[in-house]
Coordinates of C-alpha atoms in Angstrom, one line a residue:
X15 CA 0.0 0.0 0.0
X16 CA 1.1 3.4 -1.2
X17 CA 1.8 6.0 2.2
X18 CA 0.3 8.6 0.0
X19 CA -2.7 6.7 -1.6
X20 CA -6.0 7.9 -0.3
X21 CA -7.9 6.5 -2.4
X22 CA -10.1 4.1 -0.8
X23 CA -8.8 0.0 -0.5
X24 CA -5.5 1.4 -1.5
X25 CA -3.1 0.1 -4.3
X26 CA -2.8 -3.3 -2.5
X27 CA -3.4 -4.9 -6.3
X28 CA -0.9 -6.2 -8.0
X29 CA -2.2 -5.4 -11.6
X30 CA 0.7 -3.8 -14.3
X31 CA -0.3 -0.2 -12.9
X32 CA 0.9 -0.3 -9.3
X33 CA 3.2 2.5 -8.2
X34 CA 4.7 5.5 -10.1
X35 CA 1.7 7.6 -9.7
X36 CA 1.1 10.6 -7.4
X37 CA -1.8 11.1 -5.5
X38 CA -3.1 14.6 -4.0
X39 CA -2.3 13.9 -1.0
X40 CA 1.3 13.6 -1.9
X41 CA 1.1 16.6 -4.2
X42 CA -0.5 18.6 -1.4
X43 CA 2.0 17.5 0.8
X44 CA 4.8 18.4 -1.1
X45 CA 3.7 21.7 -2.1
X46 CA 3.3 22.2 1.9
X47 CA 6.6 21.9 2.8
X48 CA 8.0 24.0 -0.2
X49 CA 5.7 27.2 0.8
X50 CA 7.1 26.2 4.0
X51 CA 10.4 26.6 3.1
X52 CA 10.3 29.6 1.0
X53 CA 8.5 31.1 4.2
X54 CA 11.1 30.4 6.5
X55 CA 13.6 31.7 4.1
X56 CA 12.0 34.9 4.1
X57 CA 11.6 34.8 7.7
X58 CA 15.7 34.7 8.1
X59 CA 15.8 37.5 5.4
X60 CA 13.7 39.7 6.9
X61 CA 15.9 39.4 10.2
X62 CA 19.1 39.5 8.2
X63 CA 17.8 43.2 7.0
X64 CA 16.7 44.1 10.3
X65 CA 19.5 43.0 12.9

């Protein structure tokens, strides 16, 4: 089963298309943590400029 899969029942088949594929949940979570990163990177600018 696929960590990011939320489909329901999962890709627990073993069929020809199993794996490869990117849910929205894994999409969604990857996009998280790069605003997250470019935020924090701000964050540190902003108190470069004013210390």
């Amino acid at each position: 089963m696929d960590l990011f899969d939320v489909e329901p029942g999962g890709r627990d088949s073993h069929g020809p298309d199993t794996g490869g594929g990117w849910s929205w949940c894994g999409v969604i979570t990857v996009g998280v943590f790069v605003l997250l990163a470019v935020l924090i990177s701000w964050v540190f600018g902003l108190m470069g400029r004013i210390l």
